[in-house]
Short mmCIF file of N, CA, C and O in Angstrom, two decimals:
data_model
loop_
_atom_site.label_atom_id
_atom_site.label_comp_id
_atom_site.label_asym_id
_atom_site.label_seq_id
_atom_site.Cartn_x
_atom_site.Cartn_y
_atom_site.Cartn_z
N UNK P 22 -59.60 22.20 116.85
CA UNK P 22 -58.27 22.18 116.25
C UNK P 22 -57.54 23.49 116.59
O UNK P 22 -58.12 24.57 116.57
N UNK P 23 -56.26 23.37 116.94
CA UNK P 23 -55.43 24.53 117.26
C UNK P 23 -54.20 24.50 116.38
O UNK P 23 -53.56 23.46 116.22
N UNK P 24 -53.88 25.63 115.77
CA UNK P 24 -52.68 25.75 114.96
C UNK P 24 -51.67 26.63 115.70
O UNK P 24 -52.03 27.67 116.26
N UNK P 25 -50.41 26.20 115.68
CA UNK P 25 -49.34 26.91 116.37
C UNK P 25 -48.19 27.17 115.40
O UNK P 25 -47.74 26.24 114.72
N UNK P 26 -47.72 28.40 115.36
CA UNK P 26 -46.62 28.76 114.47
C UNK P 26 -45.57 29.52 115.27
O UNK P 26 -45.84 30.61 115.78
N UNK P 27 -44.38 28.93 115.36
CA UNK P 27 -43.28 29.55 116.11
C UNK P 27 -42.44 30.45 115.22
O UNK P 27 -42.37 30.25 114.00
N UNK P 28 -41.77 31.40 115.84
CA UNK P 28 -40.79 32.24 115.16
C UNK P 28 -39.80 32.77 116.18
O UNK P 28 -40.06 32.68 117.39
N UNK P 29 -38.68 33.29 115.70
CA UNK P 29 -37.75 33.97 116.59
C UNK P 29 -36.49 33.22 116.93
O UNK P 29 -35.64 33.74 117.64
N UNK P 30 -36.34 32.00 116.44
CA UNK P 30 -35.11 31.27 116.72
C UNK P 30 -33.93 31.88 115.97
O UNK P 30 -34.09 32.80 115.16
N UNK P 31 -32.75 31.36 116.27
CA UNK P 31 -31.57 31.85 115.58
C UNK P 31 -30.31 31.41 116.28
O UNK P 31 -30.33 30.53 117.15
N UNK P 32 -29.20 32.03 115.89
CA UNK P 32 -27.90 31.70 116.46
C UNK P 32 -27.41 32.89 117.29
O UNK P 32 -27.54 34.04 116.87
N UNK P 33 -26.86 32.58 118.45
CA UNK P 33 -26.40 33.63 119.36
C UNK P 33 -25.21 33.10 120.15
O UNK P 33 -25.05 31.87 120.30
N UNK P 34 -24.38 33.99 120.62
CA UNK P 34 -23.26 33.58 121.45
C UNK P 34 -23.70 33.39 122.90
O UNK P 34 -24.71 33.97 123.33
N UNK P 35 -22.94 32.61 123.62
CA UNK P 35 -23.25 32.38 125.04
C UNK P 35 -23.33 33.71 125.77
O UNK P 35 -22.54 34.62 125.53
N UNK P 36 -24.34 33.80 126.64
CA UNK P 36 -24.59 35.04 127.37
C UNK P 36 -25.59 35.95 126.69
O UNK P 36 -26.07 36.92 127.30
N UNK P 37 -25.92 35.64 125.44
CA UNK P 37 -26.86 36.47 124.69
C UNK P 37 -28.31 36.14 124.99
O UNK P 37 -28.61 35.31 125.85
N UNK P 38 -29.20 36.80 124.25
CA UNK P 38 -30.63 36.66 124.47
C UNK P 38 -31.35 36.41 123.15
O UNK P 38 -30.90 36.85 122.09
N UNK P 39 -32.48 35.72 123.24
CA UNK P 39 -33.39 35.54 122.13
C UNK P 39 -34.81 35.56 122.67
O UNK P 39 -35.05 35.21 123.83
N UNK P 40 -35.75 35.91 121.81
CA UNK P 40 -37.16 35.88 122.18
C UNK P 40 -37.91 35.06 121.14
O UNK P 40 -37.90 35.40 119.95
N UNK P 41 -38.54 33.99 121.59
CA UNK P 41 -39.35 33.16 120.72
C UNK P 41 -40.81 33.59 120.83
O UNK P 41 -41.27 34.00 121.90
N UNK P 42 -41.51 33.46 119.71
CA UNK P 42 -42.94 33.76 119.68
C UNK P 42 -43.69 32.57 119.12
O UNK P 42 -43.16 31.81 118.30
N UNK P 43 -44.94 32.42 119.53
CA UNK P 43 -45.79 31.34 119.02
C UNK P 43 -47.20 31.91 118.85
O UNK P 43 -47.83 32.31 119.83
N UNK P 44 -47.63 31.98 117.60
CA UNK P 44 -48.97 32.48 117.30
C UNK P 44 -49.95 31.31 117.29
O UNK P 44 -49.76 30.35 116.53
N UNK P 45 -50.98 31.39 118.11
CA UNK P 45 -51.99 30.34 118.19
C UNK P 45 -53.25 30.80 117.48
O UNK P 45 -53.67 31.94 117.61
N UNK P 46 -53.85 29.89 116.73
CA UNK P 46 -55.11 30.20 116.06
C UNK P 46 -56.00 28.97 116.08
O UNK P 46 -55.57 27.88 116.45
N UNK P 47 -57.25 29.15 115.67
CA UNK P 47 -58.20 28.04 115.69
C UNK P 47 -59.01 28.07 116.98
O UNK P 47 -59.40 29.13 117.45
N UNK P 48 -59.23 26.90 117.56
CA UNK P 48 -60.06 26.77 118.76
C UNK P 48 -59.27 27.10 120.02
O UNK P 48 -59.13 26.28 120.94
N UNK P 49 -58.78 28.33 120.10
CA UNK P 49 -57.90 28.71 121.21
C UNK P 49 -58.65 28.77 122.54
O UNK P 49 -58.02 28.66 123.60
N UNK P 50 -59.97 28.91 122.51
CA UNK P 50 -60.72 28.95 123.77
C UNK P 50 -60.66 27.62 124.49
O UNK P 50 -60.94 27.54 125.68
N UNK P 51 -60.27 26.57 123.79
CA UNK P 51 -60.21 25.24 124.39
C UNK P 51 -58.87 24.94 125.06
O UNK P 51 -58.69 23.89 125.65
N UNK P 52 -57.93 25.88 124.99
CA UNK P 52 -56.59 25.63 125.53
C UNK P 52 -56.56 25.78 127.05
O UNK P 52 -56.99 26.80 127.58
N UNK P 53 -56.01 24.76 127.71
CA UNK P 53 -55.79 24.83 129.15
C UNK P 53 -54.36 25.26 129.47
O UNK P 53 -54.13 26.03 130.39
N UNK P 54 -53.39 24.73 128.75
CA UNK P 54 -51.99 25.04 129.00
C UNK P 54 -51.29 25.32 127.68
O UNK P 54 -51.58 24.68 126.67
N UNK P 55 -50.34 26.24 127.70
CA UNK P 55 -49.41 26.43 126.59
C UNK P 55 -48.00 26.29 127.14
O UNK P 55 -47.73 26.65 128.29
N UNK P 56 -47.11 25.78 126.28
CA UNK P 56 -45.79 25.43 126.79
C UNK P 56 -44.74 25.58 125.71
O UNK P 56 -45.04 25.56 124.51
N UNK P 57 -43.52 25.67 126.16
CA UNK P 57 -42.33 25.56 125.31
C UNK P 57 -41.60 24.28 125.71
O UNK P 57 -41.30 24.09 126.89
N UNK P 58 -41.34 23.47 124.72
CA UNK P 58 -40.51 22.29 124.88
C UNK P 58 -39.27 22.46 124.00
O UNK P 58 -39.26 23.28 123.08
N UNK P 59 -38.26 21.67 124.28
CA UNK P 59 -37.09 21.67 123.42
C UNK P 59 -36.55 20.25 123.28
O UNK P 59 -36.76 19.41 124.14
N UNK P 60 -35.88 20.04 122.16
CA UNK P 60 -35.28 18.73 121.90
C UNK P 60 -33.94 18.91 121.24
O UNK P 60 -33.84 19.47 120.14
N UNK P 61 -32.90 18.44 121.91
CA UNK P 61 -31.55 18.47 121.37
C UNK P 61 -31.29 17.13 120.67
O UNK P 61 -31.93 16.12 120.99
N UNK P 62 -30.36 17.09 119.74
CA UNK P 62 -30.06 15.84 119.03
C UNK P 62 -29.72 14.71 120.01
O UNK P 62 -28.91 14.89 120.91
N UNK P 63 -30.37 13.57 119.83
CA UNK P 63 -30.09 12.41 120.66
C UNK P 63 -30.71 12.45 122.03
O UNK P 63 -30.49 11.54 122.85
N UNK P 64 -31.51 13.48 122.31
CA UNK P 64 -32.13 13.60 123.62
C UNK P 64 -33.65 13.60 123.49
O UNK P 64 -34.20 13.87 122.42
N UNK P 65 -34.31 13.33 124.61
CA UNK P 65 -35.77 13.36 124.63
C UNK P 65 -36.26 14.81 124.65
O UNK P 65 -35.57 15.72 125.10
N UNK P 66 -37.49 14.98 124.19
CA UNK P 66 -38.11 16.30 124.25
C UNK P 66 -38.40 16.63 125.72
O UNK P 66 -38.96 15.80 126.45
N UNK P 67 -38.02 17.83 126.14
CA UNK P 67 -38.19 18.20 127.53
C UNK P 67 -38.96 19.51 127.66
O UNK P 67 -38.80 20.42 126.85
N UNK P 68 -39.78 19.58 128.70
CA UNK P 68 -40.53 20.79 128.97
C UNK P 68 -39.63 21.85 129.55
O UNK P 68 -38.82 21.57 130.44
N UNK P 69 -39.74 23.06 129.04
CA UNK P 69 -38.90 24.17 129.46
C UNK P 69 -39.69 25.15 130.31
O UNK P 69 -39.26 25.53 131.39
N UNK P 70 -40.84 25.57 129.80
CA UNK P 70 -41.65 26.56 130.49
C UNK P 70 -43.11 26.39 130.10
O UNK P 70 -43.40 26.11 128.93
N UNK P 71 -43.99 26.55 131.07
CA UNK P 71 -45.42 26.30 130.86
C UNK P 71 -46.21 27.44 131.47
O UNK P 71 -45.84 27.99 132.50
N UNK P 72 -47.34 27.77 130.84
CA UNK P 72 -48.26 28.74 131.42
C UNK P 72 -49.65 28.12 131.45
O UNK P 72 -50.08 27.49 130.48
N UNK P 73 -50.32 28.29 132.58
CA UNK P 73 -51.70 27.79 132.72
C UNK P 73 -52.62 28.86 132.14
O UNK P 73 -52.93 29.86 132.80
N UNK P 74 -53.07 28.66 130.92
CA UNK P 74 -53.76 29.70 130.17
C UNK P 74 -55.10 30.08 130.79
O UNK P 74 -55.55 31.22 130.64
N UNK P 75 -55.76 29.13 131.46
CA UNK P 75 -57.07 29.43 132.03
C UNK P 75 -56.98 29.94 133.45
O UNK P 75 -58.00 30.29 134.05
N UNK P 76 -55.78 29.94 133.99
CA UNK P 76 -55.61 30.46 135.35
C UNK P 76 -55.75 31.97 135.33
O UNK P 76 -55.19 32.63 134.45
N UNK P 77 -56.47 32.52 136.31
CA UNK P 77 -56.65 33.96 136.35
C UNK P 77 -55.31 34.67 136.44
O UNK P 77 -55.12 35.75 135.88
N UNK P 78 -54.38 34.08 137.17
CA UNK P 78 -53.06 34.68 137.35
C UNK P 78 -52.04 34.15 136.36
O UNK P 78 -50.87 34.50 136.44
N UNK P 79 -52.50 33.33 135.40
CA UNK P 79 -51.60 32.77 134.39
C UNK P 79 -50.36 32.15 135.08
O UNK P 79 -49.23 32.53 134.82
N UNK P 80 -50.61 31.19 135.97
CA UNK P 80 -49.52 30.52 136.67
C UNK P 80 -48.49 29.99 135.68
O UNK P 80 -48.84 29.47 134.61
N UNK P 81 -47.21 30.09 136.06
CA UNK P 81 -46.13 29.64 135.20
C UNK P 81 -45.27 28.60 135.92
O UNK P 81 -45.20 28.58 137.16
N UNK P 82 -44.64 27.76 135.13
CA UNK P 82 -43.81 26.68 135.65
C UNK P 82 -42.55 26.62 134.79
O UNK P 82 -42.62 26.77 133.57
N UNK P 83 -41.41 26.37 135.43
CA UNK P 83 -40.13 26.35 134.71
C UNK P 83 -39.32 25.11 135.09
O UNK P 83 -39.32 24.68 136.24
N UNK P 84 -38.61 24.59 134.11
CA UNK P 84 -37.62 23.55 134.39
C UNK P 84 -36.48 24.17 135.17
O UNK P 84 -36.13 25.33 134.99
N UNK P 85 -35.88 23.36 136.05
CA UNK P 85 -34.79 23.86 136.89
C UNK P 85 -33.65 24.44 136.05
O UNK P 85 -33.02 25.42 136.44
N UNK P 86 -33.41 23.86 134.89
CA UNK P 86 -32.27 24.27 134.07
C UNK P 86 -32.42 25.70 133.53
O UNK P 86 -31.42 26.31 133.12
N UNK P 87 -33.63 26.23 133.52
CA UNK P 87 -33.84 27.56 132.92
C UNK P 87 -34.38 28.58 133.91
O UNK P 87 -34.54 29.76 133.54
N UNK P 88 -34.64 28.19 135.14
CA UNK P 88 -35.18 29.12 136.13
C UNK P 88 -34.25 30.31 136.30
O UNK P 88 -33.04 30.15 136.43
N UNK P 89 -34.82 31.50 136.32
CA UNK P 89 -34.04 32.70 136.48
C UNK P 89 -33.45 33.24 135.19
O UNK P 89 -32.93 34.36 135.17
N UNK P 90 -33.52 32.45 134.11
CA UNK P 90 -32.98 32.90 132.82
C UNK P 90 -34.06 33.05 131.76
O UNK P 90 -33.96 33.92 130.90
N UNK P 91 -35.05 32.19 131.79
CA UNK P 91 -36.13 32.21 130.80
C UNK P 91 -37.42 32.72 131.43
O UNK P 91 -37.69 32.46 132.61
N UNK P 92 -38.22 33.42 130.63
CA UNK P 92 -39.52 33.91 131.09
C UNK P 92 -40.56 33.60 130.03
O UNK P 92 -40.40 33.99 128.86
N UNK P 93 -41.62 32.91 130.44
CA UNK P 93 -42.73 32.62 129.54
C UNK P 93 -43.85 33.61 129.80
O UNK P 93 -44.08 34.01 130.95
N UNK P 94 -44.51 34.04 128.73
CA UNK P 94 -45.64 34.95 128.88
C UNK P 94 -46.64 34.69 127.76
O UNK P 94 -46.27 34.12 126.72
N UNK P 95 -47.86 35.11 127.97
CA UNK P 95 -48.92 34.88 126.98
C UNK P 95 -49.81 36.10 126.91
O UNK P 95 -50.33 36.56 127.93
N UNK P 96 -49.95 36.65 125.71
CA UNK P 96 -50.86 37.76 125.50
C UNK P 96 -52.30 37.26 125.48
O UNK P 96 -52.54 36.07 125.25
N UNK P 97 -53.24 38.16 125.64
CA UNK P 97 -54.64 37.76 125.62
C UNK P 97 -55.15 37.49 124.21
O UNK P 97 -56.29 37.06 124.03
N UNK P 98 -54.28 37.71 123.21
CA UNK P 98 -54.62 37.24 121.86
C UNK P 98 -54.02 35.87 121.61
O UNK P 98 -53.97 35.40 120.47
N UNK P 99 -53.56 35.22 122.70
CA UNK P 99 -53.03 33.85 122.65
C UNK P 99 -51.69 33.73 121.95
O UNK P 99 -51.33 32.64 121.48
N UNK P 100 -50.94 34.80 121.85
CA UNK P 100 -49.56 34.70 121.40
C UNK P 100 -48.69 34.35 122.60
O UNK P 100 -48.78 35.00 123.65
N UNK P 101 -47.89 33.32 122.45
CA UNK P 101 -47.01 32.84 123.52
C UNK P 101 -45.59 33.30 123.24
O UNK P 101 -45.15 33.29 122.08
N UNK P 102 -44.89 33.69 124.30
CA UNK P 102 -43.51 34.16 124.16
C UNK P 102 -42.60 33.39 125.10
O UNK P 102 -43.02 32.90 126.15
N UNK P 103 -41.34 33.32 124.72
CA UNK P 103 -40.30 32.82 125.61
C UNK P 103 -39.11 33.75 125.50
O UNK P 103 -38.43 33.77 124.46
N UNK P 104 -38.88 34.53 126.53
CA UNK P 104 -37.70 35.40 126.59
C UNK P 104 -36.57 34.59 127.21
O UNK P 104 -36.69 34.12 128.33
N UNK P 105 -35.49 34.45 126.46
CA UNK P 105 -34.37 33.64 126.91
C UNK P 105 -33.15 34.53 127.08
O UNK P 105 -32.67 35.12 126.11
N UNK P 106 -32.69 34.65 128.31
CA UNK P 106 -31.51 35.46 128.62
C UNK P 106 -30.39 34.57 129.13
O UNK P 106 -30.61 33.42 129.51
N UNK P 107 -29.18 35.12 129.15
CA UNK P 107 -28.01 34.38 129.66
C UNK P 107 -27.94 33.00 129.03
O UNK P 107 -27.74 31.99 129.74
N UNK P 108 -28.08 32.93 127.74
CA UNK P 108 -28.11 31.65 127.04
C UNK P 108 -26.78 30.91 127.16
O UNK P 108 -25.71 31.53 127.20
N UNK P 109 -26.89 29.59 127.24
CA UNK P 109 -25.73 28.72 127.37
C UNK P 109 -25.70 27.75 126.19
O UNK P 109 -26.75 27.46 125.59
N UNK P 110 -24.52 27.22 125.85
CA UNK P 110 -24.46 26.24 124.75
C UNK P 110 -25.41 25.06 124.95
O UNK P 110 -25.94 24.53 123.97
N UNK P 111 -25.64 24.68 126.19
CA UNK P 111 -26.54 23.55 126.45
C UNK P 111 -28.00 23.89 126.21
O UNK P 111 -28.87 23.00 126.27
N UNK P 112 -28.31 25.14 125.93
CA UNK P 112 -29.67 25.51 125.54
C UNK P 112 -29.93 25.26 124.05
O UNK P 112 -31.06 25.42 123.58
N UNK P 113 -28.90 24.88 123.33
CA UNK P 113 -29.04 24.61 121.90
C UNK P 113 -30.01 23.45 121.68
O UNK P 113 -29.84 22.37 122.24
N UNK P 114 -31.04 23.70 120.88
CA UNK P 114 -32.08 22.68 120.64
C UNK P 114 -33.09 23.23 119.65
O UNK P 114 -33.08 24.42 119.31
N UNK P 115 -33.96 22.33 119.22
CA UNK P 115 -35.14 22.73 118.46
C UNK P 115 -36.25 23.00 119.49
O UNK P 115 -36.55 22.13 120.30
N UNK P 116 -36.78 24.20 119.46
CA UNK P 116 -37.78 24.61 120.44
C UNK P 116 -39.17 24.53 119.83
O UNK P 116 -39.41 25.05 118.72
N UNK P 117 -40.08 23.90 120.56
CA UNK P 117 -41.45 23.71 120.10
C UNK P 117 -42.43 24.42 121.00
O UNK P 117 -42.31 24.39 122.23
N UNK P 118 -43.44 24.98 120.40
CA UNK P 118 -44.60 25.49 121.11
C UNK P 118 -45.65 24.39 121.16
O UNK P 118 -45.81 23.64 120.18
N UNK P 119 -46.33 24.24 122.29
CA UNK P 119 -47.32 23.18 122.44
C UNK P 119 -48.53 23.71 123.19
O UNK P 119 -48.43 24.66 123.98
N UNK P 120 -49.66 23.07 122.93
CA UNK P 120 -50.91 23.43 123.61
C UNK P 120 -51.64 22.17 124.03
O UNK P 120 -51.64 21.17 123.32
N UNK P 121 -52.24 22.25 125.22
CA UNK P 121 -53.06 21.15 125.73
C UNK P 121 -54.49 21.65 125.87
O UNK P 121 -54.72 22.70 126.48
N UNK P 122 -55.42 20.89 125.33
CA UNK P 122 -56.83 21.29 125.39
C UNK P 122 -57.60 20.49 126.42
O UNK P 122 -58.82 20.52 126.45
N UNK P 123 -56.87 19.77 127.28
CA UNK P 123 -57.47 19.09 128.41
C UNK P 123 -56.59 19.35 129.63
O UNK P 123 -55.43 19.74 129.50
N UNK P 124 -57.14 19.13 130.80
CA UNK P 124 -56.35 19.28 132.02
C UNK P 124 -55.25 18.22 132.01
O UNK P 124 -55.51 17.06 131.69
N UNK P 125 -54.04 18.60 132.35
CA UNK P 125 -52.92 17.66 132.35
C UNK P 125 -52.52 17.32 133.77
O UNK P 125 -52.74 18.11 134.70
N UNK P 126 -51.88 16.16 133.93
CA UNK P 126 -51.43 15.74 135.26
C UNK P 126 -50.00 16.20 135.52
O UNK P 126 -49.65 16.50 136.65
N UNK P 127 -49.18 16.21 134.47
CA UNK P 127 -47.79 16.65 134.62
C UNK P 127 -47.49 17.63 133.50
O UNK P 127 -47.38 17.23 132.33
N UNK P 128 -47.36 18.88 133.82
CA UNK P 128 -47.24 19.92 132.79
C UNK P 128 -45.95 19.81 132.00
O UNK P 128 -45.84 20.39 130.92
N UNK P 129 -44.96 19.06 132.50
CA UNK P 129 -43.68 18.94 131.81
C UNK P 129 -43.62 17.70 130.91
O UNK P 129 -42.58 17.43 130.33
N UNK P 130 -44.71 16.96 130.81
CA UNK P 130 -44.72 15.74 130.01
C UNK P 130 -45.26 16.01 128.61
O UNK P 130 -46.39 16.46 128.45
N UNK P 131 -44.44 15.71 127.60
CA UNK P 131 -44.80 16.05 126.22
C UNK P 131 -46.10 15.39 125.77
O UNK P 131 -46.89 15.99 125.05
N UNK P 132 -46.34 14.15 126.17
CA UNK P 132 -47.52 13.43 125.67
C UNK P 132 -48.82 14.03 126.19
O UNK P 132 -49.90 13.67 125.70
N UNK P 133 -48.75 14.91 127.17
CA UNK P 133 -49.96 15.56 127.68
C UNK P 133 -50.48 16.65 126.73
O UNK P 133 -51.59 17.12 126.89
N UNK P 134 -49.65 17.04 125.76
CA UNK P 134 -50.01 18.14 124.88
C UNK P 134 -50.44 17.57 123.53
O UNK P 134 -49.77 16.71 122.97
N UNK P 135 -51.54 18.05 123.01
CA UNK P 135 -52.09 17.46 121.80
C UNK P 135 -51.94 18.32 120.55
O UNK P 135 -52.34 17.89 119.46
N UNK P 136 -51.38 19.50 120.67
CA UNK P 136 -51.10 20.32 119.49
C UNK P 136 -49.68 20.86 119.58
O UNK P 136 -49.25 21.31 120.65
N UNK P 137 -49.00 20.85 118.43
CA UNK P 137 -47.59 21.24 118.39
C UNK P 137 -47.32 22.12 117.19
O UNK P 137 -47.93 21.95 116.12
N UNK P 138 -46.35 23.03 117.37
CA UNK P 138 -45.85 23.79 116.24
C UNK P 138 -44.78 23.00 115.52
O UNK P 138 -44.45 21.87 115.89
N UNK P 139 -44.20 23.63 114.49
CA UNK P 139 -43.22 22.94 113.66
C UNK P 139 -41.81 23.02 114.24
O UNK P 139 -40.92 22.30 113.80
N UNK P 140 -41.60 23.89 115.21
CA UNK P 140 -40.30 24.02 115.84
C UNK P 140 -39.47 25.15 115.27
O UNK P 140 -39.59 25.48 114.07
N UNK P 141 -38.62 25.74 116.09
CA UNK P 141 -37.69 26.77 115.65
C UNK P 141 -36.34 26.50 116.32
O UNK P 141 -36.27 26.20 117.51
N UNK P 142 -35.27 26.59 115.54
CA UNK P 142 -33.95 26.21 116.01
C UNK P 142 -33.31 27.35 116.81
O UNK P 142 -33.31 28.50 116.37
N UNK P 143 -32.73 26.98 117.95
CA UNK P 143 -31.92 27.90 118.75
C UNK P 143 -30.53 27.29 118.88
O UNK P 143 -30.39 26.14 119.31
N UNK P 144 -29.52 28.04 118.47
CA UNK P 144 -28.15 27.57 118.54
C UNK P 144 -27.32 28.58 119.32
O UNK P 144 -27.28 29.77 118.98
N UNK P 145 -26.68 28.10 120.38
CA UNK P 145 -25.87 28.97 121.25
C UNK P 145 -24.42 28.50 121.16
O UNK P 145 -24.11 27.35 121.49
N UNK P 146 -23.54 29.37 120.72
CA UNK P 146 -22.13 29.02 120.58
C UNK P 146 -21.34 29.56 121.77
O UNK P 146 -21.68 30.58 122.36
N UNK P 147 -20.27 28.85 122.09
CA UNK P 147 -19.45 29.23 123.25
C UNK P 147 -18.38 30.22 122.85
O UNK P 147 -18.13 30.46 121.68
#
């Protein structure tokens, strides 16, 4: 069992920055991937940024919409971060931290992840 608790959401104007955190506890040694997903009202949950936790180089993957603006990182105490810069109104969503304890085929697919946090709201105004 893995528990995930997000923090750091909030409201910011376009062009601003926020940093999300996700504290992981429990059977963290079983985690293969950690990720940030987001879901806007009326839209499907989408993968934003992923880190391969067991990779020696901690390989990272980004959705095209956030490349160059968002940075995912993971401490060796299994705290996951998402640094979000140059925020846009279209980044407004509920952001979730997720963990997969098995190898996944598509890192951007929500159903591949079996543990989720409760979500933290990010609101970007124009």
